[in-house]
Coordinates of N, CA, C and O in Angstrom, one line a residue:
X1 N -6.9 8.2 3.8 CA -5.6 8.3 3.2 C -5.2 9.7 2.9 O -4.0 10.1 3.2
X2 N -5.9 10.3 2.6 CA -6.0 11.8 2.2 C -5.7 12.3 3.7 O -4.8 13.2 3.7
X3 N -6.1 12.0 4.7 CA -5.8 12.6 6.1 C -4.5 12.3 6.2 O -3.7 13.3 6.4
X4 N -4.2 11.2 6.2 CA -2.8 10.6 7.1 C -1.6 11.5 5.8 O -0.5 11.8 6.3
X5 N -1.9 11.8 4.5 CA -1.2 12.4 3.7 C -0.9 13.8 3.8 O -0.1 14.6 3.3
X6 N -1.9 14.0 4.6 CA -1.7 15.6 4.7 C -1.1 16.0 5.9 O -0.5 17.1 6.0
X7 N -1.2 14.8 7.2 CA -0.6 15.2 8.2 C 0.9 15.1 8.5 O 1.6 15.6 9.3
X8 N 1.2 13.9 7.2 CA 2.7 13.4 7.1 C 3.3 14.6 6.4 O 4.5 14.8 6.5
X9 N 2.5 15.5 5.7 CA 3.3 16.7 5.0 C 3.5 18.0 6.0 O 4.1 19.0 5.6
X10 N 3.2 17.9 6.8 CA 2.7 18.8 7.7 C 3.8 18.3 8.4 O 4.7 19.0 8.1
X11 N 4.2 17.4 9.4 CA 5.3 17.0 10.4 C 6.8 16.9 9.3 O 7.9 17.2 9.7
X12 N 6.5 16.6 8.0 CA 7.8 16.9 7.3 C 8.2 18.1 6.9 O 9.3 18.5 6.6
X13 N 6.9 18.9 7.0 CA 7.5 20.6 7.2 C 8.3 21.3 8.1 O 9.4 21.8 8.0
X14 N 7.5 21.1 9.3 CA 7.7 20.9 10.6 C 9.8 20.4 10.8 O 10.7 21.1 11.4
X15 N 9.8 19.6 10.3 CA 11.1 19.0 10.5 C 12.2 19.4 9.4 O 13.4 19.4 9.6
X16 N 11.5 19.7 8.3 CA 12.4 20.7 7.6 C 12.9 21.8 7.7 O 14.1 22.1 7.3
X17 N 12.2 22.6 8.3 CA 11.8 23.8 9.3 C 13.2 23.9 10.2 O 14.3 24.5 10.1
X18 N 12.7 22.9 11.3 CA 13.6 22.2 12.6 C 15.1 22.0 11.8 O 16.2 22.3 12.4
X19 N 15.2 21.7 10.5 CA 16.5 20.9 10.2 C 17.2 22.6 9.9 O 18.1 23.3 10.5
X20 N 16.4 22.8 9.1 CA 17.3 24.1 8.5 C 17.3 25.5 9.3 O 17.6 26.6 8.8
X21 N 17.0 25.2 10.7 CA 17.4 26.2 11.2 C 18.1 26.1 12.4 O 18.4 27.0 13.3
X22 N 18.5 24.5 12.4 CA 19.8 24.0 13.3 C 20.8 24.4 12.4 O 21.5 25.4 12.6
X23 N 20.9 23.5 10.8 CA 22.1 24.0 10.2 C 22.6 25.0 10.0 O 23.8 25.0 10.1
X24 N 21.8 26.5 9.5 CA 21.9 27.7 9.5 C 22.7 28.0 11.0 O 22.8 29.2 11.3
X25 N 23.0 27.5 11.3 CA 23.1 27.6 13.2 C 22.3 29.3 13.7 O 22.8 30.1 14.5
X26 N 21.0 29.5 13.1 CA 20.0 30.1 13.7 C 19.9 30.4 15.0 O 20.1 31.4 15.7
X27 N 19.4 28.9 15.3 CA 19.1 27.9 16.9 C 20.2 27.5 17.0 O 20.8 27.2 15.9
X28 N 20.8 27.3 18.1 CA 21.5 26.2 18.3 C 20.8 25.0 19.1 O 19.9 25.0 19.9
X29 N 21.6 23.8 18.4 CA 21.6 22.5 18.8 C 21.0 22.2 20.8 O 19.9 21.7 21.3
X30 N 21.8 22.7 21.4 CA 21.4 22.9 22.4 C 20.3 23.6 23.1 O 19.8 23.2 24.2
X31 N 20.0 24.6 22.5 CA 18.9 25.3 22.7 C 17.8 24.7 22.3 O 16.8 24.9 23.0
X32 N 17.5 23.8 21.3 CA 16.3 22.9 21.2 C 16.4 21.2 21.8 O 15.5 20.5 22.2
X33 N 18.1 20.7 21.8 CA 18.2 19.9 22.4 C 19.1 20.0 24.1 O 20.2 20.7 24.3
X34 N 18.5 19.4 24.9 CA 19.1 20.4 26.5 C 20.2 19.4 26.9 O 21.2 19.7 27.6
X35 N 19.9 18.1 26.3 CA 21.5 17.4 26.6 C 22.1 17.5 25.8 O 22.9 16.6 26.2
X36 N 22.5 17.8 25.0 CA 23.7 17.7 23.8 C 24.4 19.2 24.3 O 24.0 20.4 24.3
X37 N 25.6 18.5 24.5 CA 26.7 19.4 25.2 C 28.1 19.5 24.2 O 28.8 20.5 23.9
X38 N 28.4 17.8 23.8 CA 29.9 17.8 23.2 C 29.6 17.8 21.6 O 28.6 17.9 21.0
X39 N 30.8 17.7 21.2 CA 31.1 17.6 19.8 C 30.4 16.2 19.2 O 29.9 16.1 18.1
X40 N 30.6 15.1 20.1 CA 30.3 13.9 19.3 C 28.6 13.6 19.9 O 27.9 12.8 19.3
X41 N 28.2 14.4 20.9 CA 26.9 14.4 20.5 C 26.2 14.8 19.4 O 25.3 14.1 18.9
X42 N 26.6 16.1 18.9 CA 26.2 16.7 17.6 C 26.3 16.1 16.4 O 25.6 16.4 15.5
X43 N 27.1 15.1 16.2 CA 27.2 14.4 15.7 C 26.4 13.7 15.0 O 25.9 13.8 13.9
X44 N 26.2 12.3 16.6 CA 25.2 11.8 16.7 C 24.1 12.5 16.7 O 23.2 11.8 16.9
X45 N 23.6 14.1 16.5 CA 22.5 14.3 16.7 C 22.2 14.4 15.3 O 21.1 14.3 14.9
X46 N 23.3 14.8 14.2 CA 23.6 15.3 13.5 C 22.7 13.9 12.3 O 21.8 14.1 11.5
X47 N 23.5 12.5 12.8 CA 23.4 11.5 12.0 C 22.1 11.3 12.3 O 21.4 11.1 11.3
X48 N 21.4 11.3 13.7 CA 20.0 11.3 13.7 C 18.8 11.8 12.9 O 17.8 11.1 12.4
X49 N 19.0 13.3 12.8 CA 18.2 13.7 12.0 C 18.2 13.3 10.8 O 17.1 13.3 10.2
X50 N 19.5 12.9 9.9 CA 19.9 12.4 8.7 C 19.1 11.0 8.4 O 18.5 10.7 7.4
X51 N 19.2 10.2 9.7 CA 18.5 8.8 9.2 C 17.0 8.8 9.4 O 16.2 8.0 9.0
X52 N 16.5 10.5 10.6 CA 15.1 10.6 10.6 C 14.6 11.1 9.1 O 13.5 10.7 8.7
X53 N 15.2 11.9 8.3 CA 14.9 12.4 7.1 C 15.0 11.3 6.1 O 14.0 11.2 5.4
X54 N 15.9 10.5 6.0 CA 16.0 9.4 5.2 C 14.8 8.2 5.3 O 14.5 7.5 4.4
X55 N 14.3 8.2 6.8 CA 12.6 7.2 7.1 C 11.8 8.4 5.9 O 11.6 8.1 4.8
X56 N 11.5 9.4 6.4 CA 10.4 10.5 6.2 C 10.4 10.3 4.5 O 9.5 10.0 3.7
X57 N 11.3 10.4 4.2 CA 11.4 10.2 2.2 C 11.1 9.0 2.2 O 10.1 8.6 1.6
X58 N 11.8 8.2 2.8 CA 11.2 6.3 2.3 C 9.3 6.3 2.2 O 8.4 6.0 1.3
X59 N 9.2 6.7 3.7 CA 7.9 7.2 4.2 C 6.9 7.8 3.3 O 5.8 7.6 2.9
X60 N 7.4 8.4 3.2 CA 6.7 9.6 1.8 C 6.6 9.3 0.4 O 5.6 9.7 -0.2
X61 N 7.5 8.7 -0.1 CA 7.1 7.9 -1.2 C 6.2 6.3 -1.1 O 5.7 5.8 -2.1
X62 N 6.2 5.7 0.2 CA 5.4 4.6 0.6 C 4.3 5.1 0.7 O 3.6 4.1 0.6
X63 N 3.5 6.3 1.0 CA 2.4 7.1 1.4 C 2.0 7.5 -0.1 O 0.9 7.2 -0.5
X64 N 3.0 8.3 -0.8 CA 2.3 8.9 -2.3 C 1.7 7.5 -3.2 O 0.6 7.3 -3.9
X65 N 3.1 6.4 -2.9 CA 2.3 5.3 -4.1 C 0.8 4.6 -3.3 O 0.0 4.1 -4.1
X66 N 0.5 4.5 -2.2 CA -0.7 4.1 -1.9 C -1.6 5.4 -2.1 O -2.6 5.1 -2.8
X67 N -1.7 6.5 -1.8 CA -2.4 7.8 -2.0 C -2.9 7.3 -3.5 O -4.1 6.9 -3.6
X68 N -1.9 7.3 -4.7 CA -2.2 7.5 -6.0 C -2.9 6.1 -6.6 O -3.4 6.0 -7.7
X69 N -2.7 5.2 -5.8 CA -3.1 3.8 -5.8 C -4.9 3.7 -5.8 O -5.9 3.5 -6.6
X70 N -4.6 4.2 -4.3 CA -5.9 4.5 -4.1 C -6.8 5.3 -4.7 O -8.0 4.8 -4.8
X71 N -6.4 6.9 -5.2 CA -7.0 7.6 -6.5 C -7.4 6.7 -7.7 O -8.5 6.9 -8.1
X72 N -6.8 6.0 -8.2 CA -7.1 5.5 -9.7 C -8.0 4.2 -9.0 O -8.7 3.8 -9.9
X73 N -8.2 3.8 -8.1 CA -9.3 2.7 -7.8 C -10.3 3.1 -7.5 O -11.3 2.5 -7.7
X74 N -10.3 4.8 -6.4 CA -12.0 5.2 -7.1 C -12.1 5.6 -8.0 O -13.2 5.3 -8.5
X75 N -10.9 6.7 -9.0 CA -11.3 6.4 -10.2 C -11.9 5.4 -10.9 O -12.8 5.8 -11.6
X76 N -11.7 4.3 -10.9 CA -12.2 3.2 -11.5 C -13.4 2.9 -11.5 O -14.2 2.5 -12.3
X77 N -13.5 3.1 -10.2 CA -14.9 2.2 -9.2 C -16.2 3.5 -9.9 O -17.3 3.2 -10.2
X78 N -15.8 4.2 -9.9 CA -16.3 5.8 -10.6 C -16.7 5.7 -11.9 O -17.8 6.0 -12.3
X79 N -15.9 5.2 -12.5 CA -15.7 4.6 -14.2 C -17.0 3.5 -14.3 O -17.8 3.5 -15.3
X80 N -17.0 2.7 -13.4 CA -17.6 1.3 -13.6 C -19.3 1.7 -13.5 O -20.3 1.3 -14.1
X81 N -19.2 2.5 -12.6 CA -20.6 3.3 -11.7 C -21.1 4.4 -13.3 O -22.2 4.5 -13.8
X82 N -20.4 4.8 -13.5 CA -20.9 5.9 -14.9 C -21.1 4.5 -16.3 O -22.1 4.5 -17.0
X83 N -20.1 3.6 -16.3 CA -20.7 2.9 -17.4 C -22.2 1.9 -17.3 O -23.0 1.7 -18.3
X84 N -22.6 1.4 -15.7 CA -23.4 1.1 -15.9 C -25.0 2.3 -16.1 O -26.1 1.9 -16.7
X85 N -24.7 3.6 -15.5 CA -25.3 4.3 -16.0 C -26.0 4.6 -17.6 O -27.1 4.5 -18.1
X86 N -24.8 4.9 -18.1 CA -24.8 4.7 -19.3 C -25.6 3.5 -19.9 O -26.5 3.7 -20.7
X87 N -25.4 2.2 -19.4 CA -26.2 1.0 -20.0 C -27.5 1.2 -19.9 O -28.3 0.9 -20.7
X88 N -28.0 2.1 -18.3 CA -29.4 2.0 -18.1 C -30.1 2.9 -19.1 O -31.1 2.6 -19.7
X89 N -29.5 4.2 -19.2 CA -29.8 5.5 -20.3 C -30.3 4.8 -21.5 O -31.4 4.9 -21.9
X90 N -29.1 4.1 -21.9 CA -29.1 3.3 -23.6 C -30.1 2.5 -23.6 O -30.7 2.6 -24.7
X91 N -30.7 1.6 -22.7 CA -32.0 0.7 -21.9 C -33.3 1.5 -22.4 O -34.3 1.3 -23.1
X92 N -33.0 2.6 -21.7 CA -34.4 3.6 -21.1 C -35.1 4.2 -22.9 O -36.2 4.1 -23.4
X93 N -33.8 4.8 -23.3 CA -33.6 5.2 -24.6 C -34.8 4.1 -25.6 O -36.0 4.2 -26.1
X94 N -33.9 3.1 -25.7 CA -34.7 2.0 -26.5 C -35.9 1.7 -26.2 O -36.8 1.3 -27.0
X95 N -35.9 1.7 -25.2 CA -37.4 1.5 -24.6 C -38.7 2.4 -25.0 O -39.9 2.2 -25.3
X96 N -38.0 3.2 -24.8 CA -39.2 5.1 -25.1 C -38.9 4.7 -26.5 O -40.0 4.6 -27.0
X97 N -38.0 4.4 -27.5 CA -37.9 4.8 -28.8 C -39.3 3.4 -29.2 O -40.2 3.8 -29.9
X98 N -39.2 2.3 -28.8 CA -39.9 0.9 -28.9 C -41.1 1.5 -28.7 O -41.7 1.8 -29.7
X99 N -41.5 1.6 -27.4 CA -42.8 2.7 -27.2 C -43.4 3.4 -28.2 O -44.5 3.2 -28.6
X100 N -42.6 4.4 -28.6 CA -42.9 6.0 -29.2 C -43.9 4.8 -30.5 O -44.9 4.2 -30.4
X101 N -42.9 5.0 -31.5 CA -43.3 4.0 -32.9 C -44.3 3.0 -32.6 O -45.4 2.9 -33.2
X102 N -44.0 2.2 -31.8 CA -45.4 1.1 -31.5 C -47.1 1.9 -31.0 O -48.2 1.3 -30.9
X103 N -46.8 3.0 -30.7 CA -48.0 3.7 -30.2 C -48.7 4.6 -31.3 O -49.9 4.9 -31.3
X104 N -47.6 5.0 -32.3 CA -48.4 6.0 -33.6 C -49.7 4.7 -34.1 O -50.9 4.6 -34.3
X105 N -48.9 4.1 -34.2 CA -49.1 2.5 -35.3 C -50.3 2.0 -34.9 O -51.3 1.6 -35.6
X106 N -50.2 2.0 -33.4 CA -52.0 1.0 -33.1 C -53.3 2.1 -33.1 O -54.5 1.9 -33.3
X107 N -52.6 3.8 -32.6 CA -53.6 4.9 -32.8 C -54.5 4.8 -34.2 O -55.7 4.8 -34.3
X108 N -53.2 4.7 -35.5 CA -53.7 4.7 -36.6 C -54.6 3.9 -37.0 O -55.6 4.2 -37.6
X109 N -54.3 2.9 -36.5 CA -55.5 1.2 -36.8 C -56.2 1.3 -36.1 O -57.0 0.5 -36.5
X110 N -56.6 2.0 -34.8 CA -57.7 2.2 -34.0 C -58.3 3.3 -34.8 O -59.5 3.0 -34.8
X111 N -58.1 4.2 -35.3 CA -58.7 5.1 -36.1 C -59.5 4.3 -37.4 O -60.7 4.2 -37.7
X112 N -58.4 4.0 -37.9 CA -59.1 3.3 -39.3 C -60.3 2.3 -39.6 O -61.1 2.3 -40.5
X113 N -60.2 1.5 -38.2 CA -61.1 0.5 -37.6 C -62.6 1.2 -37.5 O -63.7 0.9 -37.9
X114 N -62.1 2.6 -36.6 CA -63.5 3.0 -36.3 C -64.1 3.6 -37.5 O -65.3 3.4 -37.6
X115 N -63.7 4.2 -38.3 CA -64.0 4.8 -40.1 C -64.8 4.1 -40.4 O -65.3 4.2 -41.5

């Protein structure tokens, strides 16, 4: 996801780029497009790029909410992985603490025994 997001920002540069230096009339139209000759081509080339830029934003916001979708569910899955961690710690913990105390205790009475 992270790929396909970085590549879609990269061709909307790309085309930002492309847009604003037809408008600027930098470039001309013709010079990057080799048939467009009349007025009502430009137009139409005009309205083109308008409804390519209007996919690219639809696009781009359909891309960010799965991107950020996807973040908070490894987040999660990350979340779920650290709490079971934690269970095993709190486990291990009690265990060594069970241990520790039960072991002064039988030393002592093995001592006393042998007295």
């Amino acid at each position: 996801m992270r790929i396909l997001n970085t590549l879609f920002n990269i061709v909307a540069v790309a085309f930002a780029l492309t847009l604003a230096l037809v408008l600027t009339a930098i470039v001309t139209e013709s010079a990057i497009f080799t048939s467009i000759r009349t007025e009502a081509q430009i137009l139409v080339l005009y309205k083109a790029l308008a409804g390519v830029g209007a996919g690219m934003l639809v696009l781009k916001v359909v891309l960010s909410s799965l991107y950020a979708a996807n973040l908070r569910y490894e987040n999660h899955i990350a979340q779920l992985k650290l709490n079971d961690l934690k269970v095993e710690l709190y486990e291990r913990r009690q265990e060594f603490r069970s241990n520790n105390f039960r072991t002064p205790l039988t030393e002592e009475r093995l001592e006393a025994a042998a007295v």
